[in-house]
Amino acid sequence: MAVAVGSGALGWLRRFRRASGPDRFHQYTRGTLYSFAVSEAALLGFWVVAGSGDDDIRLIAPLAVLYAAVCACHLRLVRDGLRYYLGTAGRPDGPAVAYAALAVGGVAALHAGIGTGLLGPGAAAPATWLLMFFPGPLVLVLSVRRATALGAVVLAGSVLSAAAAGVSPQHLGFQTGAAFGGMAVFGASYRCSGWTMRVVNELEEAREAQARLAVAEERLRFSRDLHDVLGRNLSVIALKSELAVQLAQRGSPSAVDQMTEVQRIARDSQREMREVVRGYRETDLHTELVGARGVLRAAGIDCRIEDSGSGGLTGPLHSALGWVVREGTTNVLRHADARRCAVRLRVAGPGGAPGGGAVAELVMENDGAHPPGATAGGGSGLAGLRERLAELGGTLTGERGADGTFRLAARVPLRPAAGGGTGRTGGGEGGRGAER
C-alpha cells in the first residue's frame, strides 16, 4: 500500500513538472486554497481530541460530526467557487448556503454549550477559528461587498451570542479581534488567488492570440509576395496571349514572337514563385534575428541573441539560417510555454565540417517545451529545414531535455564539401525545382 501511494505521488510530481507554466500555477494555487480547508479541519480536530477533555462528551460527538461537515463543504466550495470565478461553471448556490449555514450553526452551538455549562470557556477558540475561515470560499462566489456584509453580520451575531453566553469581556475582545483579522486575511487571500488565476488565464489566451497573429501575418506576407510575383506577370501573359490569337487569326508572323515572350514570362514566373515558396525571396538572417527578438519579447519571453558570425556568411547561408530562426521562433510560440529563449550564432574553426572546413553554427534553446504529443496536430517545418540545409551540406538537430528545454541546432559548412548539394544558387536551383 505504501509503495502504491509513493508511486502515485511520484507520478503526480512528474506530471506537475511536465505541465505548462499556467497549469502548474493553477495546481499550486488550488493546492494552497485546499490546504487552508485542511488547516481548519486540523485545528478543529485538535480541539475535539485534546482541547475538550473536560467538556460533556454528549455535545462533543455531535460537534465533531458538524465540524467534519463544515470542512467537507469548505473543500467543495473552494473547488466549485474557483470554477465559477474563472467562468467555467455556474454559481454553486447550494454548497455556499450549506457551508454558511453549517459554519454559523457551529459557532452558535459552541456559544450555546458555553452558556449552558456543557462546554468550558475554551470552547470559544474553535468558534473563533470557524469565523476566521468563514469568508474565504464565499468571496469566490459572492461579490466583495456582499461577502464583506455577510461576514460583518455573522461576526456581530457571534459577538452578541458570546456575550450572552457569559464570555468575559477580556476574552471576548481578544477573540473578536482575532476573528476579524483572520476573516480579513483569508478573505483577501482567497479572492486574490482567484484573481491571479484569472489573470494568468487571460495572459495565456493573449499569448495564444499572439501566436495565431504571427502565423496569420506570415500567411499575409506569403500571399502578398505571391501577388507581387504573379499578379503582373499573369496579366501580361493574358494580354499577350490575346494579342497572339488576334495576330494568328490575321496570319501575322508576329504571333510567334508574342508566344515566345509569353513562354519567357511564364518561365520567369515559375522561377520567382519557386523562390517565394521555398523562402528565398526577402529572407535575411539579420532581419529574422531582429524580428524573432521582437516577437518573442512581445509574447513575454526573454530573448537573448549572441551573434558573432553572421558577418562572414554568404547569401545562401543567410537565407537558410534565416529560415531556421523563423521556424524555431514559430515553434517556441506554438509548442512551448517559454520564459526565456537564447539564440547563438558563431563560426567554428576548421575541423567542424566534413573535409575539415569551417562551419556556421546556429543554436536556439528555450525552456517550457511541451512534452511529445502534448500539442494537437503535427508539422513538417523541421523536416523541411533538414532538407534545405542538406542541400548545403548542413545538418539540423532538435533535442528535448529532461528539464523541459528544447535545443535546435543547425550546422552548415561555409564551403560545401565536394559532392554536397549547392543547388540553392543559380540555375541549379531552377533545375531541381523543375524536377519536383
Coordinates of C-alpha atoms in Angstrom, one line a residue:
M1 CA 0.0 0.0 0.0
A2 CA 2.8 2.4 0.9
V3 CA 4.6 1.6 -2.4
A4 CA 1.4 2.4 -4.3
V5 CA 0.9 5.7 -2.5
G6 CA 4.6 6.6 -3.1
S7 CA 4.3 5.7 -6.8
G8 CA 1.2 7.8 -7.1
A9 CA 2.9 10.8 -5.5
L10 CA 5.9 10.5 -7.8
G11 CA 3.6 10.2 -10.8
W12 CA 1.8 13.3 -9.8
L13 CA 5.1 15.1 -9.2
R14 CA 6.3 14.1 -12.7
R15 CA 3.1 15.3 -14.3
F16 CA 3.3 18.6 -12.3
R17 CA 6.9 19.2 -13.6
R18 CA 5.9 18.4 -17.2
A19 CA 2.8 20.6 -17.1
S20 CA 2.9 24.1 -18.7
G21 CA 3.6 27.2 -16.6
P22 CA -0.1 28.3 -16.3
D23 CA -1.2 24.7 -15.4
R24 CA 1.5 24.5 -12.7
F25 CA 0.4 27.8 -11.3
H26 CA -3.3 26.7 -11.2
Q27 CA -2.4 23.5 -9.4
Y28 CA -0.2 25.3 -6.9
T29 CA -2.9 27.9 -6.2
R30 CA -5.6 25.3 -5.8
G31 CA -3.4 23.2 -3.6
T32 CA -2.8 26.3 -1.4
L33 CA -6.5 27.0 -1.0
Y34 CA -7.3 23.4 -0.3
S35 CA -4.6 23.5 2.4
F36 CA -6.5 26.2 4.2
A37 CA -9.5 24.0 4.4
V38 CA -7.3 21.1 5.7
S39 CA -5.8 23.5 8.3
E40 CA -9.2 24.4 9.5
A41 CA -10.1 20.7 9.9
A42 CA -6.8 20.1 11.7
L43 CA -7.4 22.9 14.2
L44 CA -11.0 21.7 14.9
G45 CA -9.9 18.1 15.1
F46 CA -7.1 19.0 17.6
W47 CA -9.6 20.7 19.8
V48 CA -12.0 17.8 19.7
V49 CA -9.2 15.3 20.6
A50 CA -7.1 17.3 23.0
G51 CA -8.8 20.5 24.0
S52 CA -12.2 19.3 25.1
G53 CA -11.2 16.8 27.7
D54 CA -13.4 18.4 30.5
D55 CA -16.4 19.1 28.3
D56 CA -19.5 17.0 28.1
I57 CA -19.0 14.1 25.6
R58 CA -22.7 14.2 24.7
L59 CA -22.0 17.5 22.9
I60 CA -18.5 16.9 21.7
A61 CA -19.5 14.0 19.4
P62 CA -22.2 15.9 17.5
L63 CA -19.8 18.9 17.2
A64 CA -17.2 16.6 15.7
V65 CA -19.7 15.5 13.1
L66 CA -20.7 19.1 12.5
Y67 CA -17.0 20.2 12.0
A68 CA -16.4 17.4 9.5
A69 CA -19.4 18.6 7.5
V70 CA -18.1 22.2 7.6
C71 CA -14.7 21.2 6.4
A72 CA -16.2 19.0 3.6
C73 CA -18.4 21.9 2.5
H74 CA -15.3 24.2 2.6
L75 CA -13.4 21.9 0.3
R76 CA -16.3 21.5 -2.1
L77 CA -17.0 25.3 -2.2
V78 CA -13.3 26.0 -2.9
R79 CA -13.5 23.7 -5.9
D80 CA -16.8 24.9 -7.3
G81 CA -16.2 28.5 -6.3
L82 CA -12.9 28.7 -8.3
R83 CA -14.7 27.2 -11.3
Y84 CA -17.4 29.8 -11.0
Y85 CA -14.9 32.7 -10.5
L86 CA -12.9 31.6 -13.6
G87 CA -16.1 31.3 -15.7
T88 CA -16.0 27.6 -16.3
A89 CA -19.1 26.6 -14.3
G90 CA -22.3 28.1 -12.8
R91 CA -22.5 29.6 -9.4
P92 CA -22.6 26.9 -6.6
D93 CA -25.5 28.4 -4.6
G94 CA -26.3 25.1 -2.8
P95 CA -22.8 24.4 -1.5
A96 CA -22.4 28.1 -0.5
V97 CA -25.7 28.1 1.5
A98 CA -24.8 24.8 3.1
Y99 CA -21.3 26.0 4.1
A100 CA -22.6 29.2 5.6
A101 CA -25.4 27.5 7.5
L102 CA -23.1 24.9 8.9
A103 CA -20.4 27.3 9.9
V104 CA -22.9 29.7 11.6
G105 CA -24.6 26.7 13.3
G106 CA -21.2 25.5 14.6
V107 CA -20.5 28.9 16.2
A108 CA -24.0 29.1 17.7
A109 CA -23.7 25.5 19.1
L110 CA -20.4 26.3 20.8
H111 CA -21.7 29.5 22.4
A112 CA -24.8 27.7 23.5
G113 CA -22.7 25.0 25.0
I114 CA -20.7 27.6 26.9
G115 CA -23.9 29.3 28.1
T116 CA -25.4 26.0 29.4
G117 CA -22.2 24.9 31.1
L118 CA -21.8 21.8 28.9
L119 CA -18.6 23.3 27.4
G120 CA -15.9 25.3 29.2
P121 CA -14.7 28.8 28.2
G122 CA -12.0 27.2 26.0
A123 CA -14.8 26.3 23.5
A124 CA -14.7 29.9 22.3
A125 CA -11.4 29.1 20.5
P126 CA -13.0 26.8 17.8
A127 CA -15.7 29.3 17.3
T128 CA -13.1 31.9 16.5
W129 CA -11.4 29.5 14.1
L130 CA -14.7 28.9 12.3
L131 CA -15.2 32.7 11.9
M132 CA -11.6 33.2 10.7
F133 CA -12.1 30.8 7.8
F134 CA -15.7 31.7 7.1
P135 CA -15.4 34.3 4.3
G136 CA -12.6 32.6 2.4
P137 CA -14.5 30.4 0.0
L138 CA -17.6 32.7 0.0
V139 CA -15.6 35.6 -1.7
L140 CA -15.2 33.3 -4.7
V141 CA -19.0 33.0 -5.1
L142 CA -20.2 36.4 -3.9
S143 CA -19.0 39.9 -4.7
V144 CA -16.6 41.5 -2.3
R145 CA -19.3 43.9 -1.0
R146 CA -21.8 41.1 -0.3
A147 CA -19.2 38.8 1.2
T148 CA -18.0 41.6 3.5
A149 CA -21.5 42.5 4.6
L150 CA -22.3 38.8 5.3
G151 CA -19.1 38.4 7.3
A152 CA -19.8 41.5 9.3
V153 CA -23.3 40.3 10.1
V154 CA -22.0 36.9 11.2
L155 CA -19.2 38.4 13.3
A156 CA -21.6 40.8 15.0
G157 CA -24.1 38.0 15.8
S158 CA -21.2 35.9 17.1
V159 CA -20.1 38.7 19.5
L160 CA -23.7 39.1 20.8
S161 CA -24.1 35.3 21.3
A162 CA -20.7 35.0 23.0
A163 CA -21.6 37.9 25.4
A164 CA -24.9 36.3 26.1
A165 CA -23.1 33.0 26.8
G166 CA -21.1 34.7 29.6
V167 CA -17.7 35.0 27.9
S168 CA -15.6 37.5 29.8
P169 CA -15.1 40.9 28.1
Q170 CA -11.3 40.4 28.0
H171 CA -11.6 37.1 26.2
L172 CA -14.4 38.4 24.1
G173 CA -12.3 41.3 22.9
F174 CA -9.4 39.1 22.1
Q175 CA -11.4 36.6 20.2
T176 CA -13.3 39.2 18.3
G177 CA -10.0 40.9 17.2
A178 CA -8.6 37.5 16.2
A179 CA -11.7 36.6 14.2
F180 CA -11.8 40.0 12.5
G181 CA -8.1 39.7 11.5
G182 CA -8.4 36.2 10.3
M183 CA -11.5 37.0 8.2
A184 CA -9.7 39.9 6.5
V185 CA -6.6 37.8 5.8
F186 CA -8.3 34.7 4.5
G187 CA -10.9 36.6 2.5
A188 CA -8.2 38.6 0.8
S189 CA -6.1 35.5 0.2
Y190 CA -8.9 33.6 -1.5
R191 CA -10.0 36.5 -3.6
C192 CA -6.5 37.4 -4.7
S193 CA -5.7 33.8 -5.5
G194 CA -8.8 33.6 -7.8
W195 CA -8.0 36.9 -9.4
T196 CA -4.4 35.9 -10.2
M197 CA -5.6 32.6 -11.7
R198 CA -8.0 34.6 -13.9
V199 CA -5.2 37.0 -15.0
V200 CA -2.9 34.0 -15.8
N201 CA -5.7 32.6 -18.0
E202 CA -6.1 35.9 -19.8
L203 CA -2.4 36.2 -20.3
E204 CA -2.3 32.6 -21.8
E205 CA -5.2 33.5 -24.1
A206 CA -3.3 36.6 -25.2
R207 CA -0.2 34.6 -25.8
E208 CA -2.1 32.1 -28.0
A209 CA -3.6 35.0 -29.9
Q210 CA -0.1 36.4 -30.4
A211 CA 1.0 33.1 -31.9
R212 CA -2.1 33.0 -34.2
L213 CA -1.4 36.6 -35.3
A214 CA 2.2 35.7 -36.1
V215 CA 1.0 32.8 -38.2
A216 CA -1.6 35.0 -39.9
E217 CA 0.9 37.7 -40.5
E218 CA 3.2 35.2 -42.2
R219 CA 0.4 34.0 -44.4
L220 CA -0.4 37.5 -45.4
R221 CA 3.2 38.1 -46.2
F222 CA 3.3 34.9 -48.3
S223 CA 0.1 36.0 -50.1
R224 CA 1.5 39.4 -50.8
D225 CA 4.7 38.0 -52.2
L226 CA 2.8 35.7 -54.5
H227 CA 0.6 38.6 -55.6
D228 CA 3.6 40.7 -56.3
V229 CA 5.4 38.0 -58.2
L230 CA 2.5 36.5 -60.2
G231 CA -0.1 39.3 -60.4
R232 CA 1.6 41.5 -63.0
N233 CA 3.1 38.5 -64.9
L234 CA -0.2 36.7 -65.3
S235 CA -1.8 39.9 -66.5
V236 CA 0.9 40.3 -69.1
I237 CA 0.6 36.7 -70.2
A238 CA -3.2 37.1 -70.6
L239 CA -2.8 40.2 -72.7
K240 CA 0.0 38.8 -74.9
S241 CA -1.9 35.6 -75.4
E242 CA -5.0 37.5 -76.6
L243 CA -2.7 39.5 -78.9
A244 CA -1.1 36.4 -80.3
V245 CA -4.5 34.9 -81.0
Q246 CA -5.6 38.0 -82.9
L247 CA -2.3 38.1 -84.9
A248 CA -2.6 34.4 -85.7
Q249 CA -6.1 34.9 -87.0
R250 CA -4.8 37.6 -89.3
G251 CA -1.9 35.3 -90.4
S252 CA 0.7 37.7 -89.0
P253 CA 4.1 36.0 -88.2
S254 CA 4.4 38.3 -85.1
A255 CA 2.1 35.9 -83.3
V256 CA 5.1 33.6 -82.8
D257 CA 7.1 36.4 -81.2
Q258 CA 4.3 37.1 -78.8
M259 CA 4.0 33.5 -77.8
T260 CA 7.8 33.3 -77.3
E261 CA 7.5 36.3 -75.0
V262 CA 4.7 34.5 -73.1
Q263 CA 6.8 31.5 -72.7
R264 CA 9.7 33.5 -71.3
I265 CA 7.4 35.3 -68.8
A266 CA 5.9 32.0 -67.7
R267 CA 9.3 30.6 -67.0
D268 CA 10.3 33.7 -65.1
S269 CA 7.1 33.5 -63.1
Q270 CA 7.7 29.8 -62.3
R271 CA 11.2 30.6 -61.0
E272 CA 10.1 33.6 -58.9
M273 CA 7.2 31.6 -57.5
R274 CA 9.6 28.8 -56.5
E275 CA 11.8 31.3 -54.7
V276 CA 8.8 32.6 -52.8
V277 CA 7.5 29.1 -51.9
R278 CA 10.9 27.9 -50.8
G279 CA 11.6 31.0 -48.8
Y280 CA 14.4 32.6 -50.7
R281 CA 12.8 35.9 -51.5
E282 CA 13.5 38.7 -49.0
T283 CA 14.8 36.2 -46.4
D284 CA 17.7 37.7 -44.4
L285 CA 19.3 36.3 -41.3
H286 CA 19.8 39.6 -39.6
T287 CA 16.2 40.6 -40.3
E288 CA 14.9 37.3 -39.0
L289 CA 17.0 37.7 -35.8
V290 CA 15.6 41.1 -35.1
G291 CA 12.1 40.0 -35.9
A292 CA 12.4 36.9 -33.7
R293 CA 13.6 39.0 -30.7
G294 CA 10.7 41.5 -31.2
V295 CA 8.0 38.8 -31.5
L296 CA 9.3 36.8 -28.5
R297 CA 9.6 39.8 -26.3
A298 CA 6.1 40.9 -27.2
A299 CA 4.9 37.4 -26.1
G300 CA 6.6 37.9 -22.7
I301 CA 9.7 35.7 -23.5
D302 CA 13.1 36.9 -22.6
C303 CA 15.1 36.6 -25.9
R304 CA 18.9 36.9 -26.0
I305 CA 20.8 36.9 -29.2
E306 CA 24.6 36.3 -29.4
D307 CA 25.7 37.0 -33.0
S308 CA 29.4 36.5 -33.6
G309 CA 29.5 35.0 -37.1
S310 CA 26.8 36.4 -39.4
G311 CA 29.3 38.9 -41.0
G312 CA 31.2 36.1 -42.8
L313 CA 28.2 34.3 -44.2
T314 CA 27.2 34.2 -47.9
G315 CA 23.8 34.8 -49.4
P316 CA 22.6 31.1 -49.4
L317 CA 23.7 30.6 -45.8
H318 CA 22.0 33.8 -44.8
S319 CA 18.8 32.6 -46.3
A320 CA 19.0 29.0 -44.9
L321 CA 19.8 30.1 -41.4
G322 CA 17.2 32.8 -41.5
W323 CA 14.6 30.1 -42.1
V324 CA 15.9 28.2 -39.2
V325 CA 15.4 31.3 -37.0
R326 CA 11.9 31.8 -38.4
E327 CA 10.8 28.2 -37.9
G328 CA 12.4 28.0 -34.4
T329 CA 10.6 31.1 -33.3
T330 CA 7.3 29.7 -34.5
N331 CA 7.9 26.5 -32.6
V332 CA 8.7 28.5 -29.4
L333 CA 5.4 30.4 -29.7
R334 CA 3.2 27.4 -30.6
H335 CA 4.8 24.4 -28.9
A336 CA 6.2 25.8 -25.6
D337 CA 5.4 27.9 -22.5
A338 CA 8.7 29.5 -22.6
R339 CA 10.1 32.2 -20.3
R340 CA 13.4 32.5 -22.0
C341 CA 15.0 31.8 -25.4
A342 CA 18.6 32.1 -26.4
V343 CA 19.9 32.3 -30.0
R344 CA 23.6 31.8 -30.5
L345 CA 25.3 32.2 -33.9
R346 CA 29.0 31.6 -34.4
V347 CA 31.5 30.3 -37.0
A348 CA 33.5 27.3 -35.8
G349 CA 37.1 26.9 -36.9
P350 CA 38.5 24.2 -39.3
G351 CA 37.6 20.7 -38.4
G352 CA 34.0 21.3 -37.7
A353 CA 32.7 20.2 -41.1
P354 CA 33.3 17.2 -43.3
G355 CA 36.7 17.8 -45.0
G356 CA 37.9 20.0 -42.2
G357 CA 36.3 23.2 -43.3
A358 CA 34.7 25.9 -41.1
V359 CA 31.0 25.7 -40.2
A360 CA 28.4 28.2 -39.2
E361 CA 26.5 27.1 -36.0
L362 CA 23.1 28.4 -35.1
V363 CA 21.6 27.2 -31.8
M364 CA 18.2 28.2 -30.5
E365 CA 17.4 27.0 -26.9
N366 CA 14.2 27.6 -24.9
D367 CA 12.6 26.3 -21.8
G368 CA 9.0 25.3 -21.2
A369 CA 8.8 22.8 -24.1
H370 CA 5.7 20.8 -24.2
P371 CA 6.1 17.0 -23.8
P372 CA 5.9 14.9 -27.0
G373 CA 2.3 14.6 -28.1
A374 CA 1.1 17.4 -25.9
T375 CA 0.1 19.6 -28.8
A376 CA -2.5 18.8 -31.4
G377 CA -1.5 18.2 -34.9
G378 CA 1.9 17.8 -36.4
G379 CA 4.1 19.9 -38.6
S380 CA 6.7 19.3 -41.2
G381 CA 8.7 22.5 -40.6
L382 CA 11.8 20.8 -39.1
A383 CA 11.8 18.1 -41.8
G384 CA 11.7 20.9 -44.5
L385 CA 14.6 22.7 -42.8
R386 CA 16.6 19.5 -42.7
E387 CA 16.1 19.1 -46.5
R388 CA 17.0 22.7 -47.0
L389 CA 20.2 22.5 -45.0
A390 CA 21.1 19.1 -46.5
E391 CA 21.4 20.8 -49.9
L392 CA 24.1 23.0 -48.5
G393 CA 25.8 20.1 -46.8
G394 CA 24.4 21.0 -43.4
T395 CA 22.6 19.3 -40.6
L396 CA 19.7 20.1 -38.2
T397 CA 19.1 18.5 -34.8
G398 CA 16.4 19.0 -32.2
E399 CA 16.8 17.7 -28.7
R400 CA 14.4 18.0 -25.8
G401 CA 16.0 17.9 -22.3
A402 CA 14.6 16.2 -19.2
D403 CA 14.1 19.7 -17.6
G404 CA 11.7 20.8 -20.4
T405 CA 14.3 22.7 -22.5
F406 CA 14.4 22.3 -26.3
R407 CA 17.6 22.8 -28.3
L408 CA 17.5 23.4 -32.0
A409 CA 21.0 23.3 -33.6
A410 CA 21.9 24.0 -37.3
R411 CA 25.4 23.4 -38.6
V412 CA 26.2 24.5 -42.2
P413 CA 29.7 24.5 -43.8
L414 CA 30.9 27.8 -45.1
R415 CA 32.1 25.9 -48.2
P416 CA 30.1 22.8 -49.1
A417 CA 32.1 19.6 -49.4
A418 CA 32.7 18.1 -52.8
G419 CA 29.5 16.5 -54.0
G420 CA 27.4 18.4 -51.5
G421 CA 24.3 20.0 -52.9
T422 CA 24.7 23.7 -53.7
G423 CA 21.6 23.9 -55.8
R424 CA 20.4 26.9 -54.0
T425 CA 22.1 29.3 -56.3
G426 CA 21.9 30.0 -60.0
G427 CA 20.4 27.7 -62.5
G428 CA 20.9 24.5 -60.4
E429 CA 18.1 25.6 -58.1
G430 CA 15.8 26.1 -61.0
G431 CA 16.6 22.6 -62.4
R432 CA 15.9 20.9 -59.1
G433 CA 12.7 22.8 -58.6
A434 CA 11.5 21.9 -62.1
E435 CA 12.0 18.2 -61.4
R436 CA 9.8 18.5 -58.3

